[in-house]
Amino acid sequence: MKEGFIITASPHIRSGVDVGSMMRAVIYALIPVVAVSIYLFRIKAVILIAVCIVTALLTEVIFQKIRHKKITLSDGSALVTGLLFALILPPGIPLGTAALGAVIAIALGKQIFGGLGYNIFNPALVGRAFLMASFPVLLTTWVKPFSLDAVTKATPLGLMKFQGAATPLLNLFLGQTAGSLGETSAVAILLGGAFLIWKGYIDWRIPAGYTFTVFLLGEFIHLINPVKFPSPFFQVLAGGLLLGAFFMATDPVTTPVTIKGRWIFGIGSGVLLIGIRIWGGLPEGVMYSILLMNMTVPLINRYTRPKPFGTRRGR
Amino acid sequence: MAQVFNGGIHPRYFRELTRDKPLREAKLPGEVVIPLSQHIGAPAEPVVKPGDMVKVGTLIGRSSKFISASVHSSLSGRVTAVESRPHPVLGNALAVVIEGDGKDEHELFSSQDPENVSPEEVKKLILQAGIVGLGGAAFPAHVKLTLPEGKKVDTFILNGAECEPYLTGDYRIMVERTDDVVGGLKIIKRILKAEKAYVGIEEDKAEAVKSMSEALKNEKSIEVIPLKVKYPQGGEKQLIKTILNREVPGGSLPLDVGCMVSNVGTALSVYEAVSFGKPLYRRVVTVTGAIVKNPVNLLARIGTRIGDLIEECGGLSENAGKVITGGPMMGLAQYSLDVPVIKGTTGILCLGEKEISFHEELPCIRCARCVDVCPMGLLPTEMRKKVKAGHWEELKDYSLSDCLECGCCQYVCPAYIPLVHLFKLGKSELQRIRQS
Ligand code: SF4
Ligand code: SF4
């Protein structure tokens, strides 16, 4: 028998889940969303997604080359960022603008902090926030689904806020409305989200806390002023809430590690979102609510440290 | 009835490799290397010198301090050396080398009636027999069973959980040596003056649950509790939590919540010492792994070279990448097959080169999978950060000392971070700071 065995500290077996497989799972989970977006927005969706992904990957490589770091494309995180970024853009956005946003997402959203694991903000949302600040008009110009030309159409939330017009809930659920590429179909998002929860890759507490808070507060303001504020179902289904709740507010790197913290993060995002929808100038609010909560994560982690075993119930 | 503890994991168990095969006596080795330190506490002092003739059971190392344990010969023959030899835990340590004469003559001490023997007598016998906790920790049993002034134990728990993957030694003992285990259990319960005793067994070990329940069906104060299968169910604190719903506070002992836990193998040794006058000179070792040709549970003499036991199981079908004493979650990787079986060796696990994957560590992605599985409710990712940065002061707030080193966190970590290694480092650093 040969000797020269490998010596490492215990444990000697592993679960087989690694960063790469977690990222791949996110991609799989997004397949229904991507499929619906392509069905609704056709070739526009395909091109937009491709541009965002390629730009994100290139930016990652270039950054790592410049800083003489190991190229870590294989961990899949840049791919996920690129794809998610595409899915929160208006389908009709000029491709150059989209590419610029993807560069910002990777560069300012992630690499500047030291790469994966060190960033504070969700990279895709950083990219979008940047575009929103620089090109507000482009970011709020929506196209009608199924149209190849740029027939503009307001989003359900926009229709509600600025025209007081409601969109049928069934449309919101299935997704034949105007909106960002991947946010329109609740069904597709829920399918992917359920998959990730089932795999144990995301914690249900964040999406649950987020959506229920929006629902409850939505119900509350709806009761106060039903004319101005739509039903809570509408608040939940319209806009980017579900996509944000399942795919952005659950980004491991930028959300709390404690269980209590995850509740706080979800509920806090919900409160901020309703606040923004009531008082903000914008009909949306998902992006800023999550970005704002991202900032509080170190604080949340610090103050929600779990009580270790043995301090909960003595005797 | 049985609760569950928080956290924990469900690894693949690989018990089918050895579970259904009866215990087998290992071939008598030609030579044994018996370390004088096989337990927590001071090493035993050698009482033999080269040239001395010994029998199985002859005292070769005397327990020197209160926290120590005596060591006996496991072979009849001649002492050839008392010198430093490879040791599975300590690297190298003083050991008595005995060359066998093939006669296998025994030297036992006088046995007692297990039903009537006095507690003092039992403790003496346990001390004399060199019994230590056989679940792996190897804490001297006579020390553990001597209650400090003013402490009372109302419940004794026999630990038959055997939660480490691959290992099936305790299971085989419960199935094949049921009456002796029950005998040991009753002795321990009696000398502790515990009102109640439980036997905790993971419910997938159905046959053990059955035979133990059968043997105990007329005992009103002893109950078999089938437990949910989850690692580390066999951790003392987790076991006490699930069976009694009591939590042992950090830095405290089960004693502080009125209970005591002993492993199945320990109970068997206590019984053998009391009723047969046998010192602890052999133990059950699960020799296992997918690459072992005939994996099985062997009754091996202490001091047998682990390489010989692997050979006895038919050798390996392919090169081993790792040889581990103990289980895959908490066992120790060995440099060499020359290390001997010691009292704490629960198993010998051989993993093939393909079964071990070595990965470069990635940055922590803060996924908190480690947090969700930690059975002690700790924050492994935060402790990792503090250890790496050397922030020892802040580390104190994270209860690092409560870490069991169970490995759950590292098992699930997608970034291949050697968390347990870091925590061991951190603990010894904290200890160093405390001492200086
Ligand atoms: S499991 Fe690993 S990667 Fe995830 S938070 Fe814990 S240490 Fe970090
Ligand atoms: S090794 Fe320590 S920190 Fe990791 S899961 Fe076990 S008890 Fe928790």
Tab-separated table of C-alpha atoms in Angstrom, chain B residues 53-310:
chain	number	residue	atom	x	y	z
B	53	MET	CA	7.253	-10.869	30.180
B	54	VAL	CA	3.600	-9.786	30.137
B	55	LYS	CA	0.210	-11.367	29.623
B	56	VAL	CA	-2.981	-9.951	28.198
B	57	GLY	CA	-4.225	-7.645	30.922
B	58	THR	CA	-0.904	-7.059	32.677
B	59	LEU	CA	-0.593	-3.492	33.851
B	60	ILE	CA	2.098	-1.746	31.808
B	61	GLY	CA	1.346	1.883	32.586
B	62	ARG	CA	0.050	3.172	35.884
B	63	SER	CA	-2.293	6.093	36.062
B	64	SER	CA	-0.223	8.759	37.724
B	65	LYS	CA	-2.557	11.616	38.412
B	66	PHE	CA	-6.253	11.826	39.195
B	67	ILE	CA	-7.023	12.686	35.575
B	68	SER	CA	-5.186	9.860	33.862
B	69	ALA	CA	-5.846	6.205	33.067
B	70	SER	CA	-3.920	3.001	33.425
B	71	VAL	CA	-2.792	1.056	30.391
B	72	HIS	CA	-2.602	-2.720	30.029
B	73	SER	CA	-0.915	-5.138	27.756
B	74	SER	CA	-3.122	-6.482	25.003
B	75	LEU	CA	-0.849	-9.371	24.095
B	76	SER	CA	1.026	-12.039	25.953
B	77	GLY	CA	4.729	-11.933	25.224
B	78	ARG	CA	7.827	-9.898	25.828
B	79	VAL	CA	8.326	-6.171	26.138
B	80	THR	CA	10.874	-5.198	23.492
B	81	ALA	CA	10.984	-1.454	23.897
B	82	VAL	CA	9.609	1.483	25.801
B	83	GLU	CA	10.170	4.338	23.420
B	84	SER	CA	8.608	7.074	21.360
B	85	ARG	CA	6.470	5.698	18.525
B	86	PRO	CA	3.945	7.096	16.035
B	87	HIS	CA	0.670	8.031	17.699
B	88	PRO	CA	-2.598	8.709	15.861
B	89	VAL	CA	-3.402	11.850	17.834
B	90	LEU	CA	-0.138	13.126	19.283
B	91	GLY	CA	2.215	12.488	16.371
B	92	ASN	CA	4.771	10.644	18.442
B	93	ALA	CA	4.514	9.536	22.037
B	94	LEU	CA	5.992	7.156	24.540
B	95	ALA	CA	4.753	3.616	23.966
B	96	VAL	CA	5.358	0.114	25.204
B	97	VAL	CA	6.207	-2.293	22.391
B	98	ILE	CA	5.300	-5.918	23.013
B	99	GLU	CA	6.241	-8.880	20.878
B	100	GLY	CA	3.635	-11.628	21.051
B	101	ASP	CA	4.387	-15.214	21.996
B	102	GLY	CA	1.246	-16.496	20.338
B	103	LYS	CA	-0.076	-18.014	23.554
B	104	ASP	CA	-2.602	-15.335	24.352
B	105	GLU	CA	-2.516	-15.919	28.082
B	106	HIS	CA	-4.660	-13.629	30.170
B	107	GLU	CA	-4.146	-12.018	33.503
B	108	LEU	CA	-7.491	-10.803	34.776
B	109	PHE	CA	-8.481	-9.341	38.086
B	110	SER	CA	-11.158	-10.798	40.264
B	111	SER	CA	-14.660	-10.318	38.999
B	112	GLN	CA	-17.650	-9.119	41.004
B	113	ASP	CA	-21.349	-9.687	41.002
B	114	PRO	CA	-22.627	-6.769	38.884
B	115	GLU	CA	-25.946	-6.620	40.730
B	116	ASN	CA	-24.490	-6.206	44.180
B	117	VAL	CA	-21.077	-4.679	43.822
B	118	SER	CA	-20.704	-1.449	45.801
B	119	PRO	CA	-20.261	1.877	44.018
B	120	GLU	CA	-16.815	2.296	45.576
B	121	GLU	CA	-15.802	-1.108	44.312
B	122	VAL	CA	-17.065	-0.295	40.803
B	123	LYS	CA	-15.093	2.921	40.640
B	124	LYS	CA	-12.017	1.092	41.788
B	125	LEU	CA	-12.495	-1.529	39.107
B	126	ILE	CA	-13.035	1.073	36.422
B	127	LEU	CA	-9.865	2.863	37.462
B	128	GLN	CA	-8.016	-0.412	37.561
B	129	ALA	CA	-9.317	-1.428	34.137
B	130	GLY	CA	-8.174	1.824	32.539
B	131	ILE	CA	-11.593	2.578	31.093
B	132	VAL	CA	-12.030	5.811	29.188
B	133	GLY	CA	-14.906	7.193	27.143
B	134	LEU	CA	-14.899	5.057	24.017
B	135	GLY	CA	-16.915	7.403	21.851
B	136	GLY	CA	-13.709	9.112	20.819
B	137	ALA	CA	-13.086	11.700	23.513
B	138	ALA	CA	-11.304	9.186	25.778
B	139	PHE	CA	-11.963	10.968	29.028
B	140	PRO	CA	-11.065	8.729	32.004
B	141	ALA	CA	-14.273	7.059	33.170
B	142	HIS	CA	-13.506	6.899	36.874
B	143	VAL	CA	-13.044	10.666	36.917
B	144	LYS	CA	-16.287	11.256	35.118
B	145	LEU	CA	-18.224	8.929	37.397
B	146	THR	CA	-16.872	10.549	40.537
B	147	LEU	CA	-19.362	13.297	41.208
B	148	PRO	CA	-18.032	16.489	42.733
B	149	GLU	CA	-19.316	17.349	46.201
B	150	GLY	CA	-22.911	18.559	46.085
B	151	LYS	CA	-23.648	17.506	42.497
B	152	LYS	CA	-26.484	15.147	41.759
B	153	VAL	CA	-27.301	13.239	38.605
B	154	ASP	CA	-30.983	12.493	38.184
B	155	THR	CA	-30.725	11.083	34.670
B	156	PHE	CA	-28.195	8.902	32.962
B	157	ILE	CA	-28.190	8.729	29.171
B	158	LEU	CA	-26.606	5.905	27.260
B	159	ASN	CA	-25.408	7.287	23.960
B	160	GLY	CA	-26.168	4.894	21.152
B	161	ALA	CA	-26.701	7.611	18.583
B	162	GLU	CA	-23.467	6.935	16.699
B	163	CYS	CA	-24.054	9.850	14.400
B	164	GLU	CA	-20.728	9.890	12.550
B	165	PRO	CA	-21.183	8.540	9.031
B	166	TYR	CA	-19.618	5.145	8.246
B	167	LEU	CA	-19.298	4.009	11.864
B	168	THR	CA	-21.372	1.047	13.009
B	169	GLY	CA	-19.407	-0.324	15.957
B	170	ASP	CA	-21.842	0.844	18.617
B	171	TYR	CA	-24.706	-0.473	16.553
B	172	ARG	CA	-23.159	-3.946	16.352
B	173	ILE	CA	-22.430	-3.869	20.082
B	174	MET	CA	-26.057	-3.022	20.872
B	175	VAL	CA	-27.312	-5.773	18.596
B	176	GLU	CA	-24.849	-8.500	19.551
B	177	ARG	CA	-23.915	-7.679	23.115
B	178	THR	CA	-27.272	-6.353	24.242
B	179	ASP	CA	-27.316	-7.930	27.665
B	180	ASP	CA	-23.788	-6.867	28.525
B	181	VAL	CA	-24.476	-3.300	27.432
B	182	VAL	CA	-27.635	-3.279	29.518
B	183	GLY	CA	-25.609	-4.704	32.402
B	184	GLY	CA	-23.118	-1.859	32.112
B	185	LEU	CA	-25.912	0.659	31.846
B	186	LYS	CA	-27.484	-0.610	35.050
B	187	ILE	CA	-24.189	-0.530	36.907
B	188	ILE	CA	-23.531	3.054	35.901
B	189	LYS	CA	-27.092	4.125	36.677
B	190	ARG	CA	-26.852	2.535	40.087
B	191	ILE	CA	-23.562	4.043	41.132
B	192	LEU	CA	-24.710	7.479	39.967
B	193	LYS	CA	-27.940	7.003	41.948
B	194	ALA	CA	-29.810	8.298	38.899
B	195	GLU	CA	-33.579	7.929	39.072
B	196	LYS	CA	-34.006	7.576	35.381
B	197	ALA	CA	-31.988	6.353	32.429
B	198	TYR	CA	-32.505	6.674	28.701
B	199	VAL	CA	-30.899	4.975	25.767
B	200	GLY	CA	-30.759	7.306	22.767
B	201	ILE	CA	-30.518	5.523	19.429
B	202	GLU	CA	-30.992	7.037	15.975
B	203	GLU	CA	-34.131	5.569	14.539
B	204	ASP	CA	-32.506	4.205	11.406
B	205	LYS	CA	-30.765	1.666	13.635
B	206	ALA	CA	-34.018	-0.197	13.988
B	207	GLU	CA	-32.532	-3.493	15.025
B	208	ALA	CA	-30.605	-1.909	17.873
B	209	VAL	CA	-33.739	-0.087	19.011
B	210	LYS	CA	-35.568	-3.384	18.951
B	211	SER	CA	-33.058	-5.469	20.824
B	212	MET	CA	-32.354	-2.818	23.430
B	213	SER	CA	-36.080	-2.222	24.011
B	214	GLU	CA	-36.636	-5.941	24.315
B	215	ALA	CA	-33.859	-6.288	26.882
B	216	LEU	CA	-35.204	-3.347	28.859
B	217	LYS	CA	-38.905	-4.035	28.633
B	218	ASN	CA	-39.246	-4.830	32.337
B	219	GLU	CA	-37.283	-1.829	33.502
B	220	LYS	CA	-39.621	0.945	34.490
B	221	SER	CA	-36.972	3.569	34.967
B	222	ILE	CA	-35.027	2.901	31.779
B	223	GLU	CA	-36.395	3.901	28.414
B	224	VAL	CA	-35.158	3.543	24.849
B	225	ILE	CA	-35.661	6.712	22.828
B	226	PRO	CA	-35.490	6.493	19.037
B	227	LEU	CA	-33.979	9.718	17.742
B	228	LYS	CA	-34.305	11.509	14.439
B	229	VAL	CA	-31.328	10.877	12.213
B	230	LYS	CA	-29.238	13.996	12.080
B	231	TYR	CA	-25.587	14.740	12.614
B	232	PRO	CA	-24.372	15.493	15.345
B	233	GLN	CA	-27.175	13.806	17.259
B	234	GLY	CA	-24.571	11.980	19.327
B	235	GLY	CA	-23.035	15.192	20.663
B	236	GLU	CA	-23.623	15.196	24.413
B	237	LYS	CA	-25.326	18.543	24.452
B	238	GLN	CA	-27.510	17.698	21.452
B	239	LEU	CA	-28.486	14.371	22.986
B	240	ILE	CA	-29.453	15.944	26.300
B	241	LYS	CA	-31.441	18.584	24.472
B	242	THR	CA	-33.366	16.091	22.380
B	243	ILE	CA	-34.088	13.608	25.126
B	244	LEU	CA	-34.582	15.846	28.168
B	245	ASN	CA	-35.074	19.247	26.564
B	246	ARG	CA	-32.351	20.606	28.844
B	247	GLU	CA	-29.634	22.855	27.521
B	248	VAL	CA	-26.153	22.588	28.916
B	249	PRO	CA	-24.839	26.166	29.131
B	250	GLY	CA	-21.573	27.068	27.424
B	251	GLY	CA	-18.559	26.130	29.522
B	252	SER	CA	-20.625	23.788	31.693
B	253	LEU	CA	-20.888	20.044	31.929
B	254	PRO	CA	-23.960	17.819	31.577
B	255	LEU	CA	-23.538	17.400	35.322
B	256	ASP	CA	-24.607	20.998	35.770
B	257	VAL	CA	-28.040	20.144	34.400
B	258	GLY	CA	-28.234	16.943	36.392
B	259	CYS	CA	-27.313	14.381	33.808
B	260	MET	CA	-24.487	12.299	32.500
B	261	VAL	CA	-23.922	10.687	29.140
B	262	SER	CA	-21.836	7.636	28.349
B	263	ASN	CA	-21.214	5.821	25.151
B	264	VAL	CA	-22.416	2.277	24.464
B	265	GLY	CA	-18.876	0.929	24.162
B	266	THR	CA	-17.956	2.434	27.514
B	267	ALA	CA	-20.909	0.731	29.180
B	268	LEU	CA	-19.791	-2.565	27.691
B	269	SER	CA	-16.263	-2.099	29.040
B	270	VAL	CA	-17.610	-1.261	32.480
B	271	TYR	CA	-19.616	-4.444	32.445
B	272	GLU	CA	-16.646	-6.516	31.303
B	273	ALA	CA	-14.426	-5.012	33.972
B	274	VAL	CA	-16.935	-5.672	36.731
B	275	SER	CA	-18.232	-9.080	35.859
B	276	PHE	CA	-15.273	-10.597	34.052
B	277	GLY	CA	-12.422	-8.655	35.638
B	278	LYS	CA	-11.235	-7.584	32.190
B	279	PRO	CA	-9.176	-4.465	31.725
B	280	LEU	CA	-9.674	-2.424	28.559
B	281	TYR	CA	-7.287	-4.100	26.129
B	282	ARG	CA	-9.405	-4.305	23.024
B	283	ARG	CA	-12.184	-2.381	21.386
B	284	VAL	CA	-14.514	-2.440	18.401
B	285	VAL	CA	-13.073	-0.663	15.374
B	286	THR	CA	-15.094	-0.082	12.224
B	287	VAL	CA	-12.687	-0.644	9.327
B	288	THR	CA	-14.511	0.879	6.413
B	289	GLY	CA	-14.628	2.886	3.232
B	290	ALA	CA	-15.737	2.184	-0.304
B	291	ILE	CA	-12.199	1.161	-1.272
B	292	VAL	CA	-11.787	-1.357	1.544
B	293	LYS	CA	-12.387	-4.797	0.044
B	294	ASN	CA	-14.213	-6.383	2.988
B	295	PRO	CA	-15.160	-3.645	5.404
B	296	VAL	CA	-16.250	-4.948	8.794
B	297	ASN	CA	-16.267	-4.234	12.526
B	298	LEU	CA	-13.255	-5.807	14.146
B	299	LEU	CA	-12.620	-6.497	17.791
B	300	ALA	CA	-9.051	-5.300	17.788
B	301	ARG	CA	-6.379	-5.371	20.439
B	302	ILE	CA	-5.226	-1.937	21.541
B	303	GLY	CA	-1.858	-1.307	19.938
B	304	THR	CA	-2.564	-3.123	16.670
B	305	ARG	CA	-1.100	-1.331	13.670
B	306	ILE	CA	-3.972	0.159	11.673
B	307	GLY	CA	-2.352	-1.045	8.447
B	308	ASP	CA	-2.691	-4.631	9.694
B	309	LEU	CA	-6.402	-4.168	10.315
B	310	ILE	CA	-6.858	-2.803	6.809
